[in-house]
Each structure stands twice: as C-alpha cells, then as structure tokens.
C-alpha cells in the first residue's frame, strides 16, 4: 500500500539522488552546454562563504517552475573527510548534507536514511520516497545538475548540518566538533518556448485541447466530464518513436482515463495487424515521463489507462510505439508508422462532492490566522463557521457524509491550503470524542486520499504511517493527536473514513481541529520554540532548543534522568571547591593578587555551571561564560608567573598584559580547545620572561672588568658553575611538588581531551579538580619568599668568590 501511495514523486527522486552522486565522480555535464540551446536563466543565486557552527543548520530553497529545463548546484566546503572512516565518525559531529523534495529535511527525526547512505558507497539505485529524505556526508567539492526529466517541478530543499541527533537540539556549553564553511552557487535554466521541454529544450510537447462533454448521473449523483484530445485528429509514430503530451488538472477529479481511438497502420494498404502493436503510455506527475521514469503505465492498444484520484497540477503523458517492425516482418519499406487518436477523459465531481461516484462530502477549509503568534501559525475551519469565535475546533458529526453504497464505508474530505513559505511548519490534526473514535484518517498532498493513495494515514495506535515525518502523540481510543512534520506547501486533502460497523453515524460528540503550528507539542514542555528563515529568506521554519536533560526535534527524548541531572549539577558545581587549595596557599603566603584570582575563578566557574545546568543564573549566560573562561585563563598564567622571582611591579605588569590577551580570547572563542594550548604558551612565556629579568638583575652587579673577564674566558669552564645552577633550582623549588604538579597537569589535559556530550559532566568535574590541584602543587613547589631572598644573597656571594678565584689563578 505504501508503494502505491507515493507514486507521484518516487521516480524523480530516485534519479535525482543517483545523478547527484554520479557527479561526485566527474560524470556530470557542464551547465555551459545549455547555452547552445533555446534556454534562459530563470534564477541564479550565489551564497557567499558561510560558517556552520557545531549543531547548526543552513537551509537552501530552490524553486523549480514548470518550464524549467535544468538546475545546477556547485558547492565548495572546508570539510575534508576520509571516505573510509566516515562510518566511524559519530553522528553528532558529522557534517551532513540532506535533500528533500517539497519540504525541509529533518534528519533528527530518524537516522535510518543516514545509515543507508553511509553503508552504500556506490550511491546507485537509491530508493527515495516522497515523504523521506536522503543525507550524506558533506563533500569538499560538489557539482550537480538535474533536469526536468529527472526531477519534478516544485521546490527542492537542501539542508547543511554540522552534527545531527538528539544532542543537536540541546543547549550547548562546550563544543567538541569544529565549525566548517561552505559557499554555493545555484542556477535554474528554463525553456524560452512552452511547447519545448527536455534537458536541452529540444523535445516537442503537445498540449491537449479540452472541453466539457456533458454531465452524467451515476447512482443518483451528478458528475461532469471533461474530454481532451490531441490538436490533430491523428498522430503517427514509427517503431521506437515517442510523442509527449501535457495536461494541467485544475481541480479535484475522481478519475483520469486515457485511451486511443482508431489505431491503424500507414500506408493504408498495409496488410499488418494494428491490434498486435504495443502503444505504451507512460504517465507522470510534474515531470516528463519515459519508459524508465513514470508513475503509471499501460498498453493503450489493449485497454485504457485509468488514474484514480489524480493530483491537481501538470501531468505528462508519453506514447511509445513498440513491436511495429515485428508485426510487419521487418519490411519497413511497406509500413513505417502506426497512427492513432488520443482521447483523455477527466471525471469531475460537483462542488462540495468527492470520492467514489461523487458520493462523499467535501469541505474547503478557510484559514484563520492566530493573533500575536509566530509567522504562518493558523487554524482551519469549514466555510460558514463563526469566525468571531476564538475556538480552533469544530463539531464533526454535522459535516459527515451520510451515504453508504452497499454497506461500504463512508468518506468525508476536508481541503486546506498550506501557504507558500510555510514548509517549516507542522500540520496538527486532532480528534476528540466522548466515546470510542470510529474513524480512520488519510492525508494526501495535491489529490484525494484513498486506501491505496495516501501520504499519511492513521487507523489506530498500532496501525499508522511509519514515515519519519509523521508523529502520533498520546493517541487513544477517545483522542487522536497527529503531527505532519515540516508539511509540504500547497493543497492538502484530509479524509475521514467512517467505518460502517453499526450501520450509521455514531451518536457521540466528536470535535476536530486542524491547525498549522510551529513546534510539535510545544517542545514537550522541555524547551523553547524558535523560528528562523532559510538562506533565501523565503521559507520560515521552526525548531526546538531543549533543556540540558532532553533532546530531539520535539524535546521528547530524555537524555539525562532527573536524578542523573541532580548528580551532574552537584559534580560540576561542587568540583570547583578544589579552587580553595591554591587560594588558601596564596593567602597563607600573603600574595593577595593571586588569592583574588584563584578565589574569583572558583566562584565564577561554580556560578557558570549552575546557570548552564538550569539551576540558577545570577547573571546572563554570556557574562558568566566569559568570567569563567577568562578567570580560568588568568589562574593558569598566574601560576606560571609565580614560579619566577621578580619584583612585584614587573609581575603585575605581566599580569596586566596577560589579562588583556586572555580577555580577548574568552570573548571571541571561549570554548575553543586551542585556547588551552595558547594559555599554556602564554604562561611559559611569562616564566621565561621572568627568569630572564631575574637573571639580568642578579648578574648585573657581577659584571667584571675586562681583565677579569679575559682571565675567566681563558680558562677551561668549571663544572662547578653548572652544578651551582642545579643546586639553585633544588633550593628554590621542591621537586616532589613540581612532579606532582606536572602529573596533575597531564591528568587535566587527558580529561579535557576525553570530554564528549555524554561524558562531559564527569570529565569536566575531574578537570576542575586536577587543574586547581595543579596550581596548588606548583605554588607549593616554590620555597617561600624569605628563603628565596636568603638563597639569592648566598648564591650572589658564592658567585663573587668563584670569580675572584678565577682571576687569581691556581
């Protein structure tokens, strides 16, 4: 049943994706080839280089009018993935490009399309359903061209994602995946003549002439007939030749019947039998039909082709003559053509009627926009309902069809329009009753739904569409709650099938509501609904930003339990108590500037994590994040500078310079991993600068006379001078604490490297403990100031003694 319900767009999507990835290997024709044909540029858009941050998305809308001939996309990105290791890359850090015809792709709903794409590296013969999407890793370079023989006219959406999955919708603090940039150019070519189509606008299209042929009555219901014929009385085809016709259906029709009249061979005196010749008809909605790409097919020389409930829009029909040479024994010199007259009959129901034999009620719903709401938010009511009321639902029983032929189930149809630009909204359908609901729901875009033609359907909790863009929430026997995610633009037909189990309409009261909403189920009360525009600014789409405990497109996936969230908050906040270690030692040594930095860093980190976890925000999130990272950077630099023995004035000068640099780092790219390396480099430079200043100051008084220096240089350097430096280091620093500091620093670097979205809370808590312990051990490794000064004077006297002995000689 599902295969039948999606006949209108399957073929176009299959070849479009195949063509896309065949282009990866350099098999696409260039767009410049079209310049030799009768084409013109309908639209051309150049998207400048744009950066996509982790967990971000960019949508691109491409409009394809009915007269378009081809569409070309050129994309360049900074992504450089190894095709052999793509399957090992987690989805939440993998750059993805997704395609969906008619509406925006949403890979967060279901990841099966991603798995299929990654497991099939040949990318050939991929089945793409009408209500599905296809996602692939972002290539470094992409050149794609699709023609009107491969993809239907309408709207194609391209989505660029930087990581997908439930964690993409969560509020983020630390980013583990890098950003990437892309630039794209999209152009659409069209045919200058409406009667010429094809990739190069070199195929003649014949428009069928239509006119009403009268009204008829079947089982007491009036129906009108529209008959269409080719402009010429007959058309002739040779063996293997094809002729293309087009017809635009303007309103809902019950059926469309194609047949041929009076098939005969040419010349007229031929002895062949025309009834044994195959006149194959290929029908396709929205795009040119062929033997390989079509929605319906049949041999018109054997029986007419009947299309039940055809979609409103442009249809293409291709007639192909086969077995002509076989019938005449290969004597093409005697018989060369088969001629026929094409007739098409469109059966239309009167206003307000639809369905089999036009026996069902049909209602056109009017759109009522909500006050003070997001763009396109609205609800739908039948014509004649009280528009002054704020009620968004209506009673169903007075509107139901009350006719049943031979005990068949009764259908009632509701038509509504999703406006242009609202493809990023969600269609919400709900039934509420005071007793068991005895209805089935079928929905279809562009045409009437039935048991064999539908886009979405719902029978009961266990029997409904398994489409990734269809969601049922808490449905029961008395309540049905359905969402069509990122619904396609255009006319939608929602049909209620009343099961004829009791022989009549239920006496219960049932209300129905149909509305266009932004985020499904209000983000499940676990997040905020936001909306944005695609890159062209023509389509508005909504999305949920979930709290720290939930994820998914509707925030319905619990990533962290309530108890787990409490323990994570405690771990991230309480682990900052380790800042008391360096803070206490700095206060004990009476180095008050360092004490202020360590204390402030611990407090800022605790407040920041309390806000990020949703516990309490004393200031705005951006301010707290800046303070946390800036003071953490300053604590690292301060620890390194403390290891030197220089004047307080010089030390404060280094602190001031480091404060300026680290503040710029914290306000621009606070969460970048490269900042850790940069901060350590700044600290190392501070140490080396302090030692150089100290060395210059200490040995300035030891500058000797020319004779003294020449006597020293003339002698062989003594190992005592190098040994004296080692002794100085031993006297100034405690090596056991120094070793412990380096071990703690290595553990901090390891915990930072192991952080991920799932294990962030534990490793970042360990990071707090180890980085503050590292500062404490480094502070303790240096002897106190008094001992350092005594050691300095002793070392200076020792150096003077050694220089004097060098000058005197043995």
Coordinates of N, CA, C and O in Angstrom, one line a residue, residues 34 41 52 130 193 245 249 310 330 360 428 455 507 521 538 602 633 655-656 701 733 736 758 788-789 804:
X34 N 24.2 24.1 -22.0 CA 22.9 24.5 -22.3 C 22.8 25.8 -23.1 O 21.8 26.2 -23.7
X41 N 18.2 31.9 -18.3 CA 18.4 31.7 -16.8 C 17.2 32.2 -16.1 O 16.9 33.4 -16.2
X52 N 29.2 27.3 9.4 CA 28.2 26.5 10.1 C 28.9 26.0 11.4 O 29.8 25.1 11.4
X130 N 8.6 9.7 -1.3 CA 8.1 11.1 -1.3 C 8.2 11.8 0.0 O 8.5 12.9 0.1
X193 N 10.4 28.5 -24.9 CA 9.2 28.2 -25.6 C 8.4 27.1 -24.7 O 9.0 26.1 -24.4
X245 N 2.7 14.4 -24.5 CA 1.6 15.3 -24.3 C 1.6 15.8 -22.9 O 2.1 15.2 -22.0
X249 N -4.4 19.7 -14.7 CA -5.6 19.4 -14.0 C -5.8 20.6 -13.0 O -4.9 20.8 -12.1
X310 N -6.4 11.6 -9.5 CA -5.1 12.3 -9.9 C -4.9 13.6 -9.2 O -5.8 14.3 -8.8
X330 N 9.6 -7.0 -40.4 CA 10.8 -6.2 -40.7 C 10.7 -5.4 -42.0 O 11.7 -4.7 -42.4
X360 N -19.4 11.4 -1.6 CA -19.0 11.9 -0.3 C -18.9 13.4 -0.2 O -18.8 14.1 -1.2
X428 N -1.1 20.0 12.4 CA -1.6 19.3 13.6 C -3.0 18.9 13.4 O -3.9 19.8 13.1
X455 N -0.4 9.9 1.7 CA 0.9 10.3 2.2 C 1.1 9.9 3.6 O 2.1 9.4 4.0
X507 N -23.7 8.3 17.7 CA -24.4 9.3 18.4 C -23.5 10.2 19.3 O -24.0 11.1 19.9
X521 N 4.0 19.8 19.8 CA 3.7 19.6 21.2 C 4.4 20.6 22.1 O 4.7 20.3 23.2
X538 N 12.9 33.0 2.0 CA 11.5 32.7 1.5 C 10.7 31.7 2.3 O 9.5 31.6 2.1
X602 N 37.3 30.1 41.0 CA 36.4 29.1 41.5 C 35.0 29.5 41.6 O 34.0 28.7 41.3
X633 N 41.7 31.2 32.6 CA 43.0 31.5 31.8 C 43.9 32.3 32.7 O 45.1 32.0 32.7
X655 N 51.0 40.4 34.6 CA 49.6 40.1 34.8 C 48.6 40.9 34.0 O 47.6 40.5 33.4
X656 N 49.0 42.2 33.9 CA 48.1 43.2 33.2 C 48.1 42.8 31.7 O 47.0 42.8 31.0
X701 N 75.3 43.2 38.8 CA 76.3 43.6 39.8 C 77.6 42.8 39.7 O 78.6 43.2 40.3
X733 N 63.1 25.3 44.3 CA 61.8 24.6 44.1 C 61.9 23.2 44.8 O 63.0 22.6 44.8
X736 N 59.4 17.4 44.5 CA 58.3 16.5 44.7 C 57.0 17.1 44.3 O 56.1 16.6 43.7
X758 N 28.2 13.0 26.1 CA 27.7 12.0 27.0 C 28.5 12.0 28.3 O 27.9 11.8 29.4
X788 N 63.8 32.4 49.7 CA 64.3 32.7 48.3 C 65.3 33.8 48.3 O 66.3 33.8 47.6
X789 N 65.0 34.9 49.2 CA 65.9 36.0 49.2 C 67.3 35.6 49.9 O 68.3 36.0 49.4
X804 N 86.4 35.6 41.8 CA 87.7 36.1 42.4 C 88.8 35.0 42.3 O 89.9 35.3 42.0

